[in-house]
């Protein structure tokens, strides 16, 4: 009888080997527990938490407002003062604090004083500026003062009067225009009417009407700056028989009574500021030199970007609502004349070019 121990043993070993192999293969394919993805809500909340943790609020230092001292003398032009005040008041809150003095002494300039404004040049400006080299001085004059801490705004009141006459001639039918002007301007030395007429004649020459009554235009109502509105209205009545179609109303003559008179007439109006309520239908344009804007330009400028010297204020021409009567072309024409006045190409007291510009 034969014995089969070895073959059986070999069979058991083979079976065990297969079992181990199967267990090994099965273990390799056991799926691992997947990591749960973050939900969109979790993403946003975690991102917000991260941003909140990274952003650390800090306080932004607010610079102190500039301390401005406005010096007012007995002969300071009231219109210039109003423009300076309104310009500074238009600045964002906290940019500047203005203090006015009518009895100026150098003791009023302290370490806290950033800017001193002289609306009219003073003879001792160079000495004052030299004693306070860290203070910025602003003055309004025709020529540069050429001092290291003085900014001069180039301005001559004759410019606006000349441009007013030019604008009237540019707009009035048959040259029939007139101006309501002060006869006691300290700046113009009694030549206000002459300068106004020079401006008109620079555009139209003789400016004599072609329809009766034959008059050389523009005419003018000349009264003291302190004249009452009723006196200005009476002056209008005296010249209106010449069939005036366009009026230039100076700052000194402007009042509600005068504007009401304009409403009763078949005329157009050129003024200095924006039209008063109710006069829009007769308003051609407002023409003025922006002194307040020039002051603000100096106050806000980086000293390294705007060195001391001469600053040219912009001519602000605000067109009225009378369609097409005073258009952008006329505005551009006025801007060109103003540039010639600034450069000296045109002299308001004599509109002929200076010798230096003649060929």
Tab-separated table of C-alpha atoms in Angstrom:
chain	number	residue	atom	x	y	z
A	1	UNK	CA	0.000	0.000	0.000
A	2	UNK	CA	1.431	3.240	-1.126
A	3	UNK	CA	1.672	6.418	1.088
A	4	UNK	CA	0.709	9.932	-0.203
A	5	UNK	CA	1.997	12.208	2.563
A	6	UNK	CA	4.224	14.378	0.417
A	7	UNK	CA	1.741	15.163	-2.337
A	8	UNK	CA	-0.962	16.149	0.271
A	9	UNK	CA	1.518	18.353	2.069
A	10	UNK	CA	2.395	20.091	-1.162
A	11	UNK	CA	-1.303	20.658	-1.868
A	12	UNK	CA	-1.872	22.293	1.541
A	13	UNK	CA	1.095	24.585	1.005
A	14	UNK	CA	-0.247	25.614	-2.403
A	15	UNK	CA	-3.712	26.374	-0.939
A	16	UNK	CA	-2.197	28.463	1.883
A	17	UNK	CA	-0.064	30.396	-0.571
A	18	UNK	CA	-3.142	31.223	-2.667
A	19	UNK	CA	-5.028	32.380	0.416
A	20	UNK	CA	-2.199	34.696	1.490
A	21	UNK	CA	-1.941	36.087	-2.031
A	22	UNK	CA	-5.680	36.729	-2.165
A	23	UNK	CA	-5.634	38.434	1.222
A	24	UNK	CA	-2.714	40.641	0.093
A	25	UNK	CA	-4.443	41.650	-3.122
A	26	UNK	CA	-7.662	42.384	-1.284
A	27	UNK	CA	-5.852	44.564	1.257
A	28	UNK	CA	-4.330	46.690	-1.485
A	29	UNK	CA	-7.788	47.525	-2.868
A	30	UNK	CA	-9.423	48.527	0.404
A	31	UNK	CA	-10.784	52.010	-0.221
A	32	UNK	CA	-9.523	54.757	2.058
A	33	UNK	CA	-11.960	57.124	3.728
A	34	UNK	CA	-12.103	60.201	1.474
A	35	UNK	CA	-11.526	63.719	2.985
A	36	UNK	CA	-14.794	65.616	3.050
A	37	UNK	CA	-14.641	68.663	0.747
A	38	UNK	CA	-15.400	72.049	2.263
A	39	UNK	CA	-18.823	73.364	1.472
A	40	UNK	CA	-19.144	76.812	-0.150
A	41	UNK	CA	-20.416	78.169	3.154
A	42	UNK	CA	-17.354	76.847	4.908
A	43	UNK	CA	-15.111	78.340	2.215
A	44	UNK	CA	-16.611	81.799	2.641
A	45	UNK	CA	-16.614	81.695	6.416
A	46	UNK	CA	-13.013	80.524	6.543
A	47	UNK	CA	-11.985	83.168	3.967
A	48	UNK	CA	-13.740	85.868	5.955
A	49	UNK	CA	-12.091	84.685	9.119
A	50	UNK	CA	-8.707	84.759	7.372
A	51	UNK	CA	-9.274	88.279	5.984
A	52	UNK	CA	-10.508	89.516	9.314
A	53	UNK	CA	-7.453	88.175	10.962
A	54	UNK	CA	-5.105	89.732	8.383
A	55	UNK	CA	-6.645	93.252	8.208
A	56	UNK	CA	-5.631	95.289	11.191
A	57	UNK	CA	-7.477	98.621	11.301
A	58	UNK	CA	-5.212	101.598	11.730
A	59	UNK	CA	-6.088	105.217	12.331
A	60	UNK	CA	-5.216	107.658	9.519
A	61	UNK	CA	-3.710	110.839	10.890
A	62	UNK	CA	-5.730	113.915	9.916
A	63	UNK	CA	-3.511	116.919	9.184
A	64	UNK	CA	-4.220	120.102	11.061
A	65	UNK	CA	-5.967	122.803	8.999
A	66	UNK	CA	-3.763	125.550	7.654
A	67	UNK	CA	-3.984	128.703	9.738
A	68	UNK	CA	-4.639	131.614	7.361
A	69	UNK	CA	-4.407	135.282	8.356
A	70	UNK	CA	-6.273	137.658	6.011
A	71	UNK	CA	-5.045	141.248	6.306
A	72	UNK	CA	-7.675	143.905	5.551
A	73	UNK	CA	-6.700	147.548	5.110
A	74	UNK	CA	-8.867	150.616	4.614
A	75	UNK	CA	-8.335	150.632	0.851
A	76	UNK	CA	-8.810	146.870	0.315
A	77	UNK	CA	-11.181	146.154	-2.554
A	78	UNK	CA	-14.382	144.611	-1.125
A	79	UNK	CA	-14.949	142.487	-4.227
A	80	UNK	CA	-11.484	140.951	-3.966
A	81	UNK	CA	-12.084	140.189	-0.289
A	82	UNK	CA	-15.342	138.423	-1.097
A	83	UNK	CA	-13.643	136.247	-3.700
A	84	UNK	CA	-10.852	135.255	-1.335
A	85	UNK	CA	-13.329	134.403	1.428
A	86	UNK	CA	-15.644	132.409	-0.823
A	87	UNK	CA	-12.690	130.544	-2.315
A	88	UNK	CA	-11.324	129.447	1.067
A	89	UNK	CA	-14.821	128.597	2.310
A	90	UNK	CA	-15.280	126.300	-0.686
A	91	UNK	CA	-12.379	124.099	0.440
A	92	UNK	CA	-13.215	120.751	2.079
A	93	UNK	CA	-13.877	121.030	5.778
A	94	UNK	CA	-10.715	121.007	7.858
A	95	UNK	CA	-8.399	122.259	5.087
A	96	UNK	CA	-8.017	125.837	6.290
A	97	UNK	CA	-9.032	128.146	9.114
A	98	UNK	CA	-9.197	131.830	8.257
A	99	UNK	CA	-8.739	134.711	10.676
A	100	UNK	CA	-9.225	138.324	9.602
A	101	UNK	CA	-7.523	141.412	10.974
A	102	UNK	CA	-8.150	145.083	10.234
A	103	UNK	CA	-5.289	146.291	12.429
A	104	UNK	CA	-2.331	144.197	11.331
A	105	UNK	CA	0.881	144.007	13.354
A	106	UNK	CA	3.722	141.566	12.948
A	107	UNK	CA	2.966	140.165	16.417
A	108	UNK	CA	-0.092	138.497	14.877
A	109	UNK	CA	2.176	136.192	12.880
A	110	UNK	CA	3.028	133.287	15.192
A	111	UNK	CA	4.574	129.835	14.776
A	112	UNK	CA	1.055	128.518	14.176
A	113	UNK	CA	0.465	130.905	11.244
A	114	UNK	CA	0.875	129.018	7.979
A	115	UNK	CA	-0.287	131.620	5.471
A	116	UNK	CA	-0.681	135.417	5.450
A	117	UNK	CA	-2.758	136.971	2.660
A	118	UNK	CA	-2.375	140.614	1.636
A	119	UNK	CA	-5.192	141.360	-0.872
A	120	UNK	CA	-3.280	144.517	-1.736
A	121	UNK	CA	0.493	144.799	-1.861
A	122	UNK	CA	2.099	146.448	1.186
A	123	UNK	CA	5.335	148.409	1.003
A	124	UNK	CA	6.975	146.460	3.827
A	125	UNK	CA	6.192	143.003	2.423
A	126	UNK	CA	9.825	142.136	1.704
A	127	UNK	CA	10.866	142.966	5.276
A	128	UNK	CA	7.947	141.028	6.791
A	129	UNK	CA	8.540	137.991	4.598
A	130	UNK	CA	12.223	138.055	5.488
A	131	UNK	CA	11.474	137.964	9.224
A	132	UNK	CA	9.152	134.961	8.833
A	133	UNK	CA	10.838	132.674	6.292
A	134	UNK	CA	8.729	129.637	7.321
A	135	UNK	CA	5.449	131.453	6.639
A	136	UNK	CA	3.826	131.488	3.215
A	137	UNK	CA	2.734	134.934	1.994
A	138	UNK	CA	0.159	135.553	-0.737
A	139	UNK	CA	-0.441	138.935	-2.315
A	140	UNK	CA	-2.437	140.206	-5.278
A	141	UNK	CA	-0.598	142.545	-7.587
A	142	UNK	CA	0.357	143.178	-11.187
A	143	UNK	CA	3.989	142.086	-10.906
A	144	UNK	CA	5.933	139.296	-9.250
A	145	UNK	CA	7.542	140.269	-5.933
A	146	UNK	CA	10.397	137.798	-6.493
A	147	UNK	CA	10.709	136.725	-2.853
A	148	UNK	CA	11.391	133.110	-1.768
A	149	UNK	CA	8.257	132.701	0.370
A	150	UNK	CA	5.870	135.036	-1.464
A	151	UNK	CA	3.315	133.969	-4.067
A	152	UNK	CA	1.940	136.811	-6.203
A	153	UNK	CA	-1.432	136.396	-7.914
A	154	UNK	CA	-1.265	138.398	-11.134
A	155	UNK	CA	-4.338	140.619	-11.197
A	156	UNK	CA	-5.376	143.996	-12.503
A	157	UNK	CA	-9.026	145.074	-12.048
A	158	UNK	CA	-8.754	146.738	-15.437
A	159	UNK	CA	-8.668	143.267	-17.015
A	160	UNK	CA	-12.253	142.484	-16.027
A	161	UNK	CA	-13.515	145.938	-16.988
A	162	UNK	CA	-11.795	145.659	-20.388
A	163	UNK	CA	-13.208	142.160	-20.931
A	164	UNK	CA	-16.671	143.398	-19.920
A	165	UNK	CA	-16.549	146.026	-22.667
A	166	UNK	CA	-15.230	143.474	-25.145
A	167	UNK	CA	-18.031	141.029	-24.277
A	168	UNK	CA	-20.680	143.740	-24.716
A	169	UNK	CA	-19.378	144.615	-28.192
A	170	UNK	CA	-19.191	140.905	-28.972
A	171	UNK	CA	-22.876	140.440	-28.123
A	172	UNK	CA	-24.861	143.673	-28.552
A	173	UNK	CA	-26.984	144.128	-31.635
A	174	UNK	CA	-25.783	147.136	-33.674
A	175	UNK	CA	-23.119	147.691	-30.976
A	176	UNK	CA	-25.840	149.023	-28.658
A	177	UNK	CA	-24.410	148.155	-25.283
A	178	UNK	CA	-23.705	149.890	-21.986
A	179	UNK	CA	-22.052	149.299	-18.640
A	180	UNK	CA	-23.022	150.053	-15.054
A	181	UNK	CA	-19.649	150.977	-13.595
A	182	UNK	CA	-18.144	152.561	-10.446
A	183	UNK	CA	-16.471	155.928	-11.013
A	184	UNK	CA	-14.354	155.828	-7.850
A	185	UNK	CA	-12.266	152.696	-8.271
A	186	UNK	CA	-8.957	153.234	-6.478
A	187	UNK	CA	-7.314	150.659	-8.717
A	188	UNK	CA	-8.325	152.267	-12.018
A	189	UNK	CA	-7.693	155.859	-10.988
A	190	UNK	CA	-10.907	157.221	-12.444
A	191	UNK	CA	-10.357	155.524	-15.804
A	192	UNK	CA	-13.029	152.842	-15.481
A	193	UNK	CA	-15.210	154.122	-18.329
A	194	UNK	CA	-12.178	154.560	-20.580
A	195	UNK	CA	-11.019	150.992	-19.954
A	196	UNK	CA	-14.538	149.633	-20.558
A	197	UNK	CA	-14.819	151.474	-23.863
A	198	UNK	CA	-11.300	150.391	-24.826
A	199	UNK	CA	-12.405	146.784	-24.459
A	200	UNK	CA	-15.381	147.301	-26.772
A	201	UNK	CA	-13.396	149.282	-29.331
A	202	UNK	CA	-10.672	146.640	-29.359
A	203	UNK	CA	-13.326	144.433	-30.962
A	204	UNK	CA	-15.444	146.821	-33.049
A	205	UNK	CA	-13.308	149.920	-33.674
A	206	UNK	CA	-15.517	153.032	-33.739
A	207	UNK	CA	-18.641	151.059	-32.656
A	208	UNK	CA	-21.061	153.617	-34.154
A	209	UNK	CA	-24.567	152.283	-34.649
A	210	UNK	CA	-25.920	151.908	-38.168
A	211	UNK	CA	-29.516	152.668	-37.161
A	212	UNK	CA	-30.735	155.931	-35.612
A	213	UNK	CA	-30.110	157.245	-33.070
A	214	UNK	CA	-26.510	157.237	-34.255
A	215	UNK	CA	-24.386	156.941	-31.128
A	216	UNK	CA	-20.828	155.769	-30.438
A	217	UNK	CA	-21.085	152.759	-28.157
A	218	UNK	CA	-20.775	151.471	-25.530
A	219	UNK	CA	-22.385	153.966	-23.171
A	220	UNK	CA	-21.914	153.897	-19.395
A	221	UNK	CA	-23.702	154.781	-16.197
A	222	UNK	CA	-20.969	156.022	-13.865
A	223	UNK	CA	-21.774	156.247	-10.141
A	224	UNK	CA	-19.866	155.824	-6.859
A	225	UNK	CA	-19.575	152.242	-5.665
A	226	UNK	CA	-21.719	153.173	-2.651
A	227	UNK	CA	-24.607	154.447	-4.820
A	228	UNK	CA	-28.048	153.110	-3.943
A	229	UNK	CA	-29.892	150.644	-6.200
A	230	UNK	CA	-32.422	153.388	-6.959
A	231	UNK	CA	-29.630	155.631	-8.279
A	232	UNK	CA	-28.422	152.871	-10.598
A	233	UNK	CA	-31.967	152.319	-11.846
A	234	UNK	CA	-32.327	156.058	-12.502
A	235	UNK	CA	-29.105	155.938	-14.531
A	236	UNK	CA	-30.494	153.112	-16.647
A	237	UNK	CA	-33.590	155.187	-17.377
A	238	UNK	CA	-31.428	158.089	-18.584
A	239	UNK	CA	-29.574	156.081	-21.252
A	240	UNK	CA	-32.228	153.562	-22.292
A	241	UNK	CA	-33.662	156.061	-24.802
A	242	UNK	CA	-30.605	155.169	-26.924
A	243	UNK	CA	-32.039	151.659	-27.323
A	244	UNK	CA	-29.528	149.688	-25.297
A	245	UNK	CA	-29.737	145.957	-26.005
A	246	UNK	CA	-26.937	144.554	-23.808
A	247	UNK	CA	-25.780	145.652	-20.350
A	248	UNK	CA	-22.652	144.819	-18.406
A	249	UNK	CA	-23.431	144.996	-14.672
A	250	UNK	CA	-20.360	145.439	-12.481
A	251	UNK	CA	-20.064	143.937	-9.020
A	252	UNK	CA	-20.644	147.346	-7.459
A	253	UNK	CA	-23.874	147.991	-9.383
A	254	UNK	CA	-25.458	144.550	-8.950
A	255	UNK	CA	-28.600	144.437	-6.813
A	256	UNK	CA	-32.094	142.946	-6.854
A	257	UNK	CA	-33.582	146.296	-7.875
A	258	UNK	CA	-31.219	146.627	-10.832
A	259	UNK	CA	-31.959	143.082	-11.963
A	260	UNK	CA	-35.704	143.674	-11.647
A	261	UNK	CA	-35.263	146.706	-13.888
A	262	UNK	CA	-33.510	144.496	-16.446
A	263	UNK	CA	-36.475	142.133	-16.400
A	264	UNK	CA	-38.753	144.971	-17.438
A	265	UNK	CA	-36.595	145.838	-20.473
A	266	UNK	CA	-35.903	144.065	-23.743
A	267	UNK	CA	-32.219	143.601	-22.964
A	268	UNK	CA	-29.604	140.920	-22.333
A	269	UNK	CA	-27.259	141.003	-19.354
A	270	UNK	CA	-23.591	140.189	-18.793
A	271	UNK	CA	-22.521	140.106	-15.170
A	272	UNK	CA	-19.779	138.922	-12.898
A	273	UNK	CA	-21.319	136.017	-10.986
A	274	UNK	CA	-24.111	133.540	-11.730
A	275	UNK	CA	-27.507	134.995	-12.667
A	276	UNK	CA	-29.921	135.751	-9.836
A	277	UNK	CA	-33.115	133.708	-9.726
A	278	UNK	CA	-35.599	134.871	-12.341
A	279	UNK	CA	-33.074	136.520	-14.664
A	280	UNK	CA	-31.899	133.351	-16.435
A	281	UNK	CA	-33.878	134.193	-19.581
A	282	UNK	CA	-31.841	137.390	-20.074
A	283	UNK	CA	-28.435	136.236	-18.840
A	284	UNK	CA	-25.694	135.938	-21.452
A	285	UNK	CA	-22.676	135.140	-19.283
A	286	UNK	CA	-20.863	135.753	-16.035
A	287	UNK	CA	-17.250	136.904	-16.465
A	288	UNK	CA	-14.772	137.141	-13.629
A	289	UNK	CA	-11.177	136.332	-12.785
A	290	UNK	CA	-11.052	133.471	-10.290
A	291	UNK	CA	-8.949	134.938	-7.486
A	292	UNK	CA	-10.401	132.525	-4.923
A	293	UNK	CA	-9.353	129.563	-7.042
A	294	UNK	CA	-5.821	130.950	-7.339
A	295	UNK	CA	-5.583	131.331	-3.550
A	296	UNK	CA	-6.780	127.739	-3.080
A	297	UNK	CA	-4.261	126.524	-5.636
A	298	UNK	CA	-1.456	127.990	-3.539
A	299	UNK	CA	-2.893	126.709	-0.233
A	300	UNK	CA	-3.264	123.124	-1.442
A	301	UNK	CA	-0.147	122.828	-3.578
A	302	UNK	CA	2.861	120.772	-2.635
A	303	UNK	CA	5.629	123.358	-2.021
A	304	UNK	CA	8.006	121.231	-4.060
A	305	UNK	CA	5.586	121.299	-7.006
A	306	UNK	CA	4.568	124.963	-6.858
A	307	UNK	CA	7.495	127.190	-6.072
A	308	UNK	CA	6.971	130.761	-4.964
A	309	UNK	CA	6.519	133.249	-7.745
A	310	UNK	CA	3.786	134.420	-10.090
A	311	UNK	CA	0.435	132.613	-10.197
A	312	UNK	CA	-1.976	133.355	-13.052
A	313	UNK	CA	-5.645	133.069	-12.018
A	314	UNK	CA	-8.069	131.544	-14.486
A	315	UNK	CA	-10.716	133.552	-16.317
A	316	UNK	CA	-14.042	132.048	-15.308
A	317	UNK	CA	-16.649	132.487	-18.068
A	318	UNK	CA	-20.002	130.966	-17.128
A	319	UNK	CA	-22.360	130.791	-20.072
A	320	UNK	CA	-26.003	131.687	-19.539
A	321	UNK	CA	-29.082	129.853	-20.705
A	322	UNK	CA	-29.936	132.018	-23.731
A	323	UNK	CA	-29.368	129.413	-26.399
A	324	UNK	CA	-26.676	130.325	-28.904
A	325	UNK	CA	-26.486	134.001	-27.908
A	326	UNK	CA	-23.207	133.620	-26.045
A	327	UNK	CA	-21.658	130.364	-27.182
A	328	UNK	CA	-18.429	128.459	-26.611
A	329	UNK	CA	-16.802	130.307	-29.495
A	330	UNK	CA	-17.278	133.667	-27.775
A	331	UNK	CA	-16.027	132.165	-24.537
A	332	UNK	CA	-12.872	131.001	-26.317
A	333	UNK	CA	-12.442	134.457	-27.839
A	334	UNK	CA	-12.566	136.041	-24.360
A	335	UNK	CA	-10.019	133.536	-23.084
A	336	UNK	CA	-7.628	134.522	-25.881
A	337	UNK	CA	-8.015	138.240	-25.112
A	338	UNK	CA	-7.373	137.516	-21.435
A	339	UNK	CA	-4.179	135.657	-22.351
A	340	UNK	CA	-3.067	138.720	-24.346
A	341	UNK	CA	-3.800	140.966	-21.363
A	342	UNK	CA	-1.752	138.725	-19.076
A	343	UNK	CA	1.179	138.589	-21.484
A	344	UNK	CA	1.136	142.348	-22.094
A	345	UNK	CA	0.253	141.992	-25.759
A	346	UNK	CA	-2.860	144.090	-25.027
A	347	UNK	CA	-2.783	146.994	-22.565
A	348	UNK	CA	-6.242	147.767	-21.102
A	349	UNK	CA	-5.548	151.497	-20.771
A	350	UNK	CA	-4.552	151.626	-24.420
A	351	UNK	CA	-5.578	148.598	-26.512
A	352	UNK	CA	-2.811	149.176	-29.031
A	353	UNK	CA	-0.026	146.542	-28.767
A	354	UNK	CA	3.033	147.539	-26.773
A	355	UNK	CA	6.147	148.480	-28.770
A	356	UNK	CA	7.801	145.199	-27.849
A	357	UNK	CA	5.081	143.315	-29.787
A	358	UNK	CA	4.875	145.465	-32.913
A	359	UNK	CA	6.671	144.362	-36.038
